[in-house]
Amino acid sequence: MTAKKTSVIGFPRIGKARELKFASEKFFKGEVSEADLQKAAAEIRQYGWQKQKAAGISFIPSNDFSFYDNVLDTAFLLGAVPARYKELGLSALETYFAAAHGYQGAKGDVKALPMKKWFNTNYHYIVPELDDSTELALSGDVKPLQEYNEAKAAGIQTVPSLIGPYTFLRLARYNGNKKAGAFAASAVNAYLKLVEQLAAAGAEWIAIAEPALVFDVNDEEKQLFKSIYAFLLEQVHAKTSAKILLQTYFGDIRDVYQDVVSFGFDGIGLDFVEGLKSLELVKAGFPKNTVLFAGVVNGKNIWRADYAQKNALLAEIEKSVDAANVVVGTSCSLLHVPYTVAAEQKLPAETLKHFAFAEEKLVELADLANADTAALEKNKALFAAVRVSENAAVQAALAALGDADFVRSPSRADRKKVQKEVFGLPAFPTTTIGSFPQTAEVRANRAAFKKGEITREQYVAFNQKKIAECIALQESIGLDVIVHGEFERNDMVEYFGTQIDGFIFTQNAWVQSYGTRCVKPPVVWGDIHRSKPITVEWSVFAQKQTNKPVKGMLTGPVTILNWSFPREDISLKAQAQQIGLAIRDEVLDLEKNGIKIIQIDEAALREKLPLRKSDWHKEYLDWAIPAFRLVHAKVKPETQIHTHMCYSEFNDIVRDIDAMDADVITFEASRSDLKLLDALNEAHFETQVGPGVYDIHSPRVPSVEEIVNTLHKILDKVPQENVWVNPDCGLKTRGETETTASLKNLVAAAKQLRAEA
Ligand code: GLN
Ligand code: ZN
């Protein structure tokens, strides 16, 4: 049996020790030159190419590197740069960074382009902005060509990887009358020119990524796709000898599969990990002389691939596709996983042997392609052994769950009456989302404790002092529902993960979240169990400082799961329930200890909503919403449950949010046009709501008048008795001065409304 070929869609690009982050940050501060930054970038690219070459990867990508984001790169490549950035008169790279994260300095003051989540990942891309005067044409330095040549000079033949025109146009924002269709012809011409240049430079294959094909594709979008590729492919084939790979990922392309296979692409890349229907589609027919780039190794998670299972999948695929035409590939770019397990020194080898980060995945691709028997045997043994034993108590608790565990009684309307009595809050109650400014001393205290430089007593005493001050401040400002300030946490997921059994933490497993920002997600390793209270001590202390209610502050199960690397051996539903039970224990302990209001943040609930509407409920909401209900269903009627979400685009899932059955929800709304309010109105949303009345992402202090105006808009759509007044997210990244000033204005605005009412 001859070995198969292997392919990688993209490689991590922040640098093994986050070199790009550090070099970029120094460049932003003017501490290093552009040449220094370019050098760091070139080294990172070389590193990736050499690793892939050494692993024997057949199709190694280039142009997968980016200084900030590939979509933004594409906008610059196509000349779609809003005038306000060009007018600053900066260097090309500085102009690029101005669009990426804004510019404030001698040459002007411009905000960044908006940032959005990249499909169903935790990576964020920059949203290109097109207006009626934008003309798409290949412009500036042709980055894909430069990087192709750079690799070639190092003796490596690469596959230039481009974000395709359809996806680019689908993700762009249109500020004028012209929409995607109006830009298609010029986009195609630019891509054609680019492909010609790449082919002339020696590129044999060019990968054009069209992940937007995994969304629901309507007729108009399908037309756009067809018009783009009918022309582009014909021209490319007529004018060059380059082969075109249409690469897709993050799902299957059921809506356009028939068109895609009839188009004459030289290669088609499909995702067999997240693409629920990919196998079925291929079985329905795959063109004879086309290469299938089969994405079988999961590019998004950190577990070792089960070779037996992958081989079975490949065998199924080969019933419909000539084996010689099957390339073993990653399901998506490896950008979404860390560099290498070799950088982990603290976790035991017994644990690490179950992980495959980007570099280990290269070996997996080669093992699968070569059908390496020794590797197969070793892998079989790994999966045959018990990785982690079940926690009997957790299993019993899960098995015992019945419908009643997910339903809180009495009804929300009845609870509302009870809670009105208990709390006696004024109309338009005021509160905050939880955290208060995390000053350098707050962080220093945590760090000193972690390093063992101070005792637990010292650590606690400092935080208690901060809590007492924070509460005194809130009382003096006149807020109605108080928070303790969250000085003991740096991160809302890590804080709980480190105190619940079942999670493990890596040292260096960083993944790019956006630009220079990286995250180190916890790993769900075993059954989740809470063995001791986590927040009770802090909350009880805080409540003792005031007669006003202090909110207990927890992170919900769906958010904890969405911001972790989940297990693959049990379902997401089961993991969410396990985390739910752990957080439920905490909720009940808080209640038992006299905490009357408990906020359970679900900041990230929307993030993993499937890309296709038809999958929303059956694949996600049907377990995610109950997991939240599980957490609070057992509390007393008089205990008030709050939740918080970091976005306002939940128009489409308003009913599901209401079905979480919280008593109060706060969310981000200040930067949106409050469109959601219409949706709340139409759905007769029952949960009391606090749409954020000012933007905490900026140091700007909102005036009383401004907040009053926002509240009037809210009152047009939401019954007065349901309206809460609060900022749009936690205050931890803000300074103390602006926070106090903003909150004073917020309270003044609420008072003005009470007077009007
Ligand atoms: N309670 C958290 C805080 O205030 C919520 C953070 C968030 O929504 N991301 O910081
Ligand atoms: Zn938030």
mmCIF file with all atom_site columns, N, CA, C and O and ligand atoms in Angstrom, residues 432-436 438 483 485-486 489 492 553-555 559 563 599 601-604 644-646 728-733, ligand 1:
data_model
loop_
_atom_site.group_PDB
_atom_site.id
_atom_site.type_symbol
_atom_site.label_atom_id
_atom_site.label_alt_id
_atom_site.label_comp_id
_atom_site.label_asym_id
_atom_site.label_entity_id
_atom_site.label_seq_id
_atom_site.pdbx_PDB_ins_code
_atom_site.Cartn_x
_atom_site.Cartn_y
_atom_site.Cartn_z
_atom_site.occupancy
_atom_site.B_iso_or_equiv
_atom_site.pdbx_formal_charge
_atom_site.auth_seq_id
_atom_site.auth_comp_id
_atom_site.auth_asym_id
_atom_site.auth_atom_id
_atom_site.pdbx_PDB_model_num
ATOM   1   N N  . THR A 1 432 ? -24.305 46.546 39.321 1.00 0.00 ? 432 THR A N  1
ATOM   2   C CA . THR A 1 432 ? -23.192 46.412 38.372 1.00 0.00 ? 432 THR A CA 1
ATOM   3   C C  . THR A 1 432 ? -23.051 44.934 38.024 1.00 0.00 ? 432 THR A C  1
ATOM   4   O O  . THR A 1 432 ? -23.738 44.085 38.608 1.00 0.00 ? 432 THR A O  1
ATOM   5   N N  . ILE A 1 433 ? -22.151 44.619 37.115 1.00 0.00 ? 433 ILE A N  1
ATOM   6   C CA . ILE A 1 433 ? -22.083 43.247 36.593 1.00 0.00 ? 433 ILE A CA 1
ATOM   7   C C  . ILE A 1 433 ? -21.204 42.351 37.467 1.00 0.00 ? 433 ILE A C  1
ATOM   8   O O  . ILE A 1 433 ? -21.243 41.127 37.361 1.00 0.00 ? 433 ILE A O  1
ATOM   9   N N  . GLY A 1 434 ? -20.404 42.933 38.323 1.00 0.00 ? 434 GLY A N  1
ATOM   10  C CA . GLY A 1 434 ? -19.653 42.088 39.257 1.00 0.00 ? 434 GLY A CA 1
ATOM   11  C C  . GLY A 1 434 ? -18.277 42.583 39.608 1.00 0.00 ? 434 GLY A C  1
ATOM   12  O O  . GLY A 1 434 ? -17.970 42.840 40.758 1.00 0.00 ? 434 GLY A O  1
ATOM   13  N N  . SER A 1 435 ? -17.408 42.705 38.600 1.00 0.00 ? 435 SER A N  1
ATOM   14  C CA . SER A 1 435 ? -16.035 43.069 38.942 1.00 0.00 ? 435 SER A CA 1
ATOM   15  C C  . SER A 1 435 ? -15.893 44.581 39.052 1.00 0.00 ? 435 SER A C  1
ATOM   16  O O  . SER A 1 435 ? -16.589 45.336 38.373 1.00 0.00 ? 435 SER A O  1
ATOM   17  N N  . PHE A 1 436 ? -14.986 45.001 39.917 1.00 0.00 ? 436 PHE A N  1
ATOM   18  C CA . PHE A 1 436 ? -14.584 46.400 40.031 1.00 0.00 ? 436 PHE A CA 1
ATOM   19  C C  . PHE A 1 436 ? -13.138 46.501 39.553 1.00 0.00 ? 436 PHE A C  1
ATOM   20  O O  . PHE A 1 436 ? -12.469 45.481 39.371 1.00 0.00 ? 436 PHE A O  1
ATOM   21  N N  . GLN A 1 438 ? -9.523  46.255 38.580 1.00 0.00 ? 438 GLN A N  1
ATOM   22  C CA . GLN A 1 438 ? -8.452  45.398 39.110 1.00 0.00 ? 438 GLN A CA 1
ATOM   23  C C  . GLN A 1 438 ? -7.174  46.213 39.027 1.00 0.00 ? 438 GLN A C  1
ATOM   24  O O  . GLN A 1 438 ? -6.493  46.225 38.012 1.00 0.00 ? 438 GLN A O  1
ATOM   25  N N  . VAL A 1 483 ? -22.159 44.386 44.778 1.00 0.00 ? 483 VAL A N  1
ATOM   26  C CA . VAL A 1 483 ? -21.289 43.241 44.443 1.00 0.00 ? 483 VAL A CA 1
ATOM   27  C C  . VAL A 1 483 ? -20.045 43.308 45.324 1.00 0.00 ? 483 VAL A C  1
ATOM   28  O O  . VAL A 1 483 ? -19.768 44.350 45.910 1.00 0.00 ? 483 VAL A O  1
ATOM   29  N N  . GLY A 1 485 ? -16.942 42.656 44.145 1.00 0.00 ? 485 GLY A N  1
ATOM   30  C CA . GLY A 1 485 ? -15.865 43.253 43.352 1.00 0.00 ? 485 GLY A CA 1
ATOM   31  C C  . GLY A 1 485 ? -14.933 42.286 42.645 1.00 0.00 ? 485 GLY A C  1
ATOM   32  O O  . GLY A 1 485 ? -14.155 42.685 41.791 1.00 0.00 ? 485 GLY A O  1
ATOM   33  N N  . GLU A 1 486 ? -14.985 40.993 43.018 1.00 0.00 ? 486 GLU A N  1
ATOM   34  C CA . GLU A 1 486 ? -14.204 39.955 42.315 1.00 0.00 ? 486 GLU A CA 1
ATOM   35  C C  . GLU A 1 486 ? -12.686 40.149 42.348 1.00 0.00 ? 486 GLU A C  1
ATOM   36  O O  . GLU A 1 486 ? -11.986 39.812 41.399 1.00 0.00 ? 486 GLU A O  1
ATOM   37  N N  . ARG A 1 489 ? -10.369 36.977 41.690 1.00 0.00 ? 489 ARG A N  1
ATOM   38  C CA . ARG A 1 489 ? -10.282 36.239 40.420 1.00 0.00 ? 489 ARG A CA 1
ATOM   39  C C  . ARG A 1 489 ? -9.601  37.050 39.330 1.00 0.00 ? 489 ARG A C  1
ATOM   40  O O  . ARG A 1 489 ? -9.783  38.252 39.236 1.00 0.00 ? 489 ARG A O  1
ATOM   41  N N  . MET A 1 492 ? -12.861 34.563 34.881 1.00 0.00 ? 492 MET A N  1
ATOM   42  C CA . MET A 1 492 ? -14.117 34.000 35.371 1.00 0.00 ? 492 MET A CA 1
ATOM   43  C C  . MET A 1 492 ? -14.256 32.495 35.143 1.00 0.00 ? 492 MET A C  1
ATOM   44  O O  . MET A 1 492 ? -15.099 31.863 35.772 1.00 0.00 ? 492 MET A O  1
ATOM   45  N N  . MET A 1 553 ? -21.611 35.591 43.079 1.00 0.00 ? 553 MET A N  1
ATOM   46  C CA . MET A 1 553 ? -21.148 35.788 41.703 1.00 0.00 ? 553 MET A CA 1
ATOM   47  C C  . MET A 1 553 ? -20.483 34.530 41.168 1.00 0.00 ? 553 MET A C  1
ATOM   48  O O  . MET A 1 553 ? -19.406 34.144 41.619 1.00 0.00 ? 553 MET A O  1
ATOM   49  N N  . LEU A 1 554 ? -21.153 33.862 40.239 1.00 0.00 ? 554 LEU A N  1
ATOM   50  C CA . LEU A 1 554 ? -20.654 32.581 39.726 1.00 0.00 ? 554 LEU A CA 1
ATOM   51  C C  . LEU A 1 554 ? -20.608 32.590 38.199 1.00 0.00 ? 554 LEU A C  1
ATOM   52  O O  . LEU A 1 554 ? -21.254 33.413 37.569 1.00 0.00 ? 554 LEU A O  1
ATOM   53  N N  . THR A 1 555 ? -19.876 31.668 37.645 1.00 0.00 ? 555 THR A N  1
ATOM   54  C CA . THR A 1 555 ? -19.878 31.487 36.191 1.00 0.00 ? 555 THR A CA 1
ATOM   55  C C  . THR A 1 555 ? -20.688 30.239 35.869 1.00 0.00 ? 555 THR A C  1
ATOM   56  O O  . THR A 1 555 ? -20.579 29.230 36.564 1.00 0.00 ? 555 THR A O  1
ATOM   57  N N  . THR A 1 559 ? -20.740 28.513 29.848 1.00 0.00 ? 559 THR A N  1
ATOM   58  C CA . THR A 1 559 ? -19.586 29.385 29.624 1.00 0.00 ? 559 THR A CA 1
ATOM   59  C C  . THR A 1 559 ? -18.297 28.693 30.042 1.00 0.00 ? 559 THR A C  1
ATOM   60  O O  . THR A 1 559 ? -17.287 28.756 29.336 1.00 0.00 ? 559 THR A O  1
ATOM   61  N N  . TRP A 1 563 ? -15.407 27.860 27.105 1.00 0.00 ? 563 TRP A N  1
ATOM   62  C CA . TRP A 1 563 ? -14.081 28.463 27.152 1.00 0.00 ? 563 TRP A CA 1
ATOM   63  C C  . TRP A 1 563 ? -13.009 27.463 27.611 1.00 0.00 ? 563 TRP A C  1
ATOM   64  O O  . TRP A 1 563 ? -11.909 27.842 27.997 1.00 0.00 ? 563 TRP A O  1
ATOM   65  N N  . GLN A 1 599 ? -25.881 35.754 41.024 1.00 0.00 ? 599 GLN A N  1
ATOM   66  C CA . GLN A 1 599 ? -25.717 35.951 39.582 1.00 0.00 ? 599 GLN A CA 1
ATOM   67  C C  . GLN A 1 599 ? -24.886 34.815 39.019 1.00 0.00 ? 599 GLN A C  1
ATOM   68  O O  . GLN A 1 599 ? -23.812 34.497 39.535 1.00 0.00 ? 599 GLN A O  1
ATOM   69  N N  . ASP A 1 601 ? -23.166 33.986 35.645 1.00 0.00 ? 601 ASP A N  1
ATOM   70  C CA . ASP A 1 601 ? -22.813 34.563 34.343 1.00 0.00 ? 601 ASP A CA 1
ATOM   71  C C  . ASP A 1 601 ? -22.793 33.501 33.252 1.00 0.00 ? 601 ASP A C  1
ATOM   72  O O  . ASP A 1 601 ? -22.165 32.461 33.405 1.00 0.00 ? 601 ASP A O  1
ATOM   73  N N  . GLU A 1 602 ? -23.440 33.807 32.155 1.00 0.00 ? 602 GLU A N  1
ATOM   74  C CA . GLU A 1 602 ? -23.298 32.954 30.963 1.00 0.00 ? 602 GLU A CA 1
ATOM   75  C C  . GLU A 1 602 ? -22.795 33.816 29.812 1.00 0.00 ? 602 GLU A C  1
ATOM   76  O O  . GLU A 1 602 ? -23.404 33.929 28.751 1.00 0.00 ? 602 GLU A O  1
ATOM   77  N N  . ALA A 1 603 ? -21.645 34.427 30.073 1.00 0.00 ? 603 ALA A N  1
ATOM   78  C CA . ALA A 1 603 ? -21.053 35.380 29.134 1.00 0.00 ? 603 ALA A CA 1
ATOM   79  C C  . ALA A 1 603 ? -20.922 34.789 27.735 1.00 0.00 ? 603 ALA A C  1
ATOM   80  O O  . ALA A 1 603 ? -21.056 35.481 26.743 1.00 0.00 ? 603 ALA A O  1
ATOM   81  N N  . ALA A 1 604 ? -20.632 33.515 27.657 1.00 0.00 ? 604 ALA A N  1
ATOM   82  C CA . ALA A 1 604 ? -20.287 32.914 26.361 1.00 0.00 ? 604 ALA A CA 1
ATOM   83  C C  . ALA A 1 604 ? -21.354 31.968 25.829 1.00 0.00 ? 604 ALA A C  1
ATOM   84  O O  . ALA A 1 604 ? -21.092 31.162 24.954 1.00 0.00 ? 604 ALA A O  1
ATOM   85  N N  . HIS A 1 644 ? -25.884 37.056 33.241 1.00 0.00 ? 644 HIS A N  1
ATOM   86  C CA . HIS A 1 644 ? -25.313 38.149 32.448 1.00 0.00 ? 644 HIS A CA 1
ATOM   87  C C  . HIS A 1 644 ? -24.731 37.585 31.168 1.00 0.00 ? 644 HIS A C  1
ATOM   88  O O  . HIS A 1 644 ? -24.148 36.505 31.162 1.00 0.00 ? 644 HIS A O  1
ATOM   89  N N  . MET A 1 645 ? -24.904 38.314 30.083 1.00 0.00 ? 645 MET A N  1
ATOM   90  C CA . MET A 1 645 ? -24.328 37.907 28.800 1.00 0.00 ? 645 MET A CA 1
ATOM   91  C C  . MET A 1 645 ? -23.595 39.051 28.148 1.00 0.00 ? 645 MET A C  1
ATOM   92  O O  . MET A 1 645 ? -24.045 40.182 28.179 1.00 0.00 ? 645 MET A O  1
ATOM   93  N N  . CYS A 1 646 ? -22.456 38.709 27.541 1.00 0.00 ? 646 CYS A N  1
ATOM   94  C CA . CYS A 1 646 ? -21.569 39.739 26.986 1.00 0.00 ? 646 CYS A CA 1
ATOM   95  C C  . CYS A 1 646 ? -21.882 40.095 25.546 1.00 0.00 ? 646 CYS A C  1
ATOM   96  O O  . CYS A 1 646 ? -20.973 40.285 24.764 1.00 0.00 ? 646 CYS A O  1
ATOM   97  N N  . ASP A 1 728 ? -22.693 47.805 30.982 1.00 0.00 ? 728 ASP A N  1
ATOM   98  C CA . ASP A 1 728 ? -22.935 46.657 30.101 1.00 0.00 ? 728 ASP A CA 1
ATOM   99  C C  . ASP A 1 728 ? -22.049 45.442 30.345 1.00 0.00 ? 728 ASP A C  1
ATOM   100 O O  . ASP A 1 728 ? -22.270 44.397 29.762 1.00 0.00 ? 728 ASP A O  1
ATOM   101 N N  . CYS A 1 729 ? -21.025 45.588 31.207 1.00 0.00 ? 729 CYS A N  1
ATOM   102 C CA . CYS A 1 729 ? -20.213 44.408 31.538 1.00 0.00 ? 729 CYS A CA 1
ATOM   103 C C  . CYS A 1 729 ? -19.439 44.716 32.815 1.00 0.00 ? 729 CYS A C  1
ATOM   104 O O  . CYS A 1 729 ? -19.630 45.784 33.426 1.00 0.00 ? 729 CYS A O  1
ATOM   105 N N  . GLY A 1 730 ? -18.569 43.799 33.210 1.00 0.00 ? 730 GLY A N  1
ATOM   106 C CA . GLY A 1 730 ? -17.780 43.988 34.426 1.00 0.00 ? 730 GLY A CA 1
ATOM   107 C C  . GLY A 1 730 ? -16.816 45.156 34.284 1.00 0.00 ? 730 GLY A C  1
ATOM   108 O O  . GLY A 1 730 ? -16.414 45.520 33.179 1.00 0.00 ? 730 GLY A O  1
ATOM   109 N N  . LEU A 1 731 ? -16.411 45.720 35.413 1.00 0.00 ? 731 LEU A N  1
ATOM   110 C CA . LEU A 1 731 ? -15.606 46.948 35.398 1.00 0.00 ? 731 LEU A CA 1
ATOM   111 C C  . LEU A 1 731 ? -14.118 46.676 35.600 1.00 0.00 ? 731 LEU A C  1
ATOM   112 O O  . LEU A 1 731 ? -13.346 47.592 35.837 1.00 0.00 ? 731 LEU A O  1
ATOM   113 N N  . LYS A 1 732 ? -13.734 45.422 35.532 1.00 0.00 ? 732 LYS A N  1
ATOM   114 C CA . LYS A 1 732 ? -12.368 45.097 35.964 1.00 0.00 ? 732 LYS A CA 1
ATOM   115 C C  . LYS A 1 732 ? -11.273 45.742 35.130 1.00 0.00 ? 732 LYS A C  1
ATOM   116 O O  . LYS A 1 732 ? -10.188 45.992 35.628 1.00 0.00 ? 732 LYS A O  1
ATOM   117 N N  . THR A 1 733 ? -11.542 46.024 33.874 1.00 0.00 ? 733 THR A N  1
ATOM   118 C CA . THR A 1 733 ? -10.487 46.625 33.047 1.00 0.00 ? 733 THR A CA 1
ATOM   119 C C  . THR A 1 733 ? -10.488 48.154 33.102 1.00 0.00 ? 733 THR A C  1
ATOM   120 O O  . THR A 1 733 ? -9.673  48.811 32.461 1.00 0.00 ? 733 THR A O  1
HETATM 121 N N1 . GLN B 2 .   ? -19.076 38.988 36.548 1.00 0.00 ? 1   GLN B N1 1
HETATM 122 C C1 . GLN B 2 .   ? -18.068 39.186 35.578 1.00 0.00 ? 1   GLN B C1 1
HETATM 123 C C2 . GLN B 2 .   ? -17.424 40.558 35.735 1.00 0.00 ? 1   GLN B C2 1
HETATM 124 O O1 . GLN B 2 .   ? -18.077 41.468 36.091 1.00 0.00 ? 1   GLN B O1 1
HETATM 125 C C3 . GLN B 2 .   ? -18.609 39.056 34.187 1.00 0.00 ? 1   GLN B C3 1
HETATM 126 C C4 . GLN B 2 .   ? -17.523 39.185 33.171 1.00 0.00 ? 1   GLN B C4 1
HETATM 127 C C5 . GLN B 2 .   ? -18.011 39.033 31.771 1.00 0.00 ? 1   GLN B C5 1
HETATM 128 O O2 . GLN B 2 .   ? -19.178 39.174 31.494 1.00 0.00 ? 1   GLN B O2 1
HETATM 129 N N2 . GLN B 2 .   ? -17.127 38.739 30.864 1.00 0.00 ? 1   GLN B N2 1
HETATM 130 O O3 . GLN B 2 .   ? -16.265 40.755 35.460 1.00 0.00 ? 1   GLN B O3 1
#
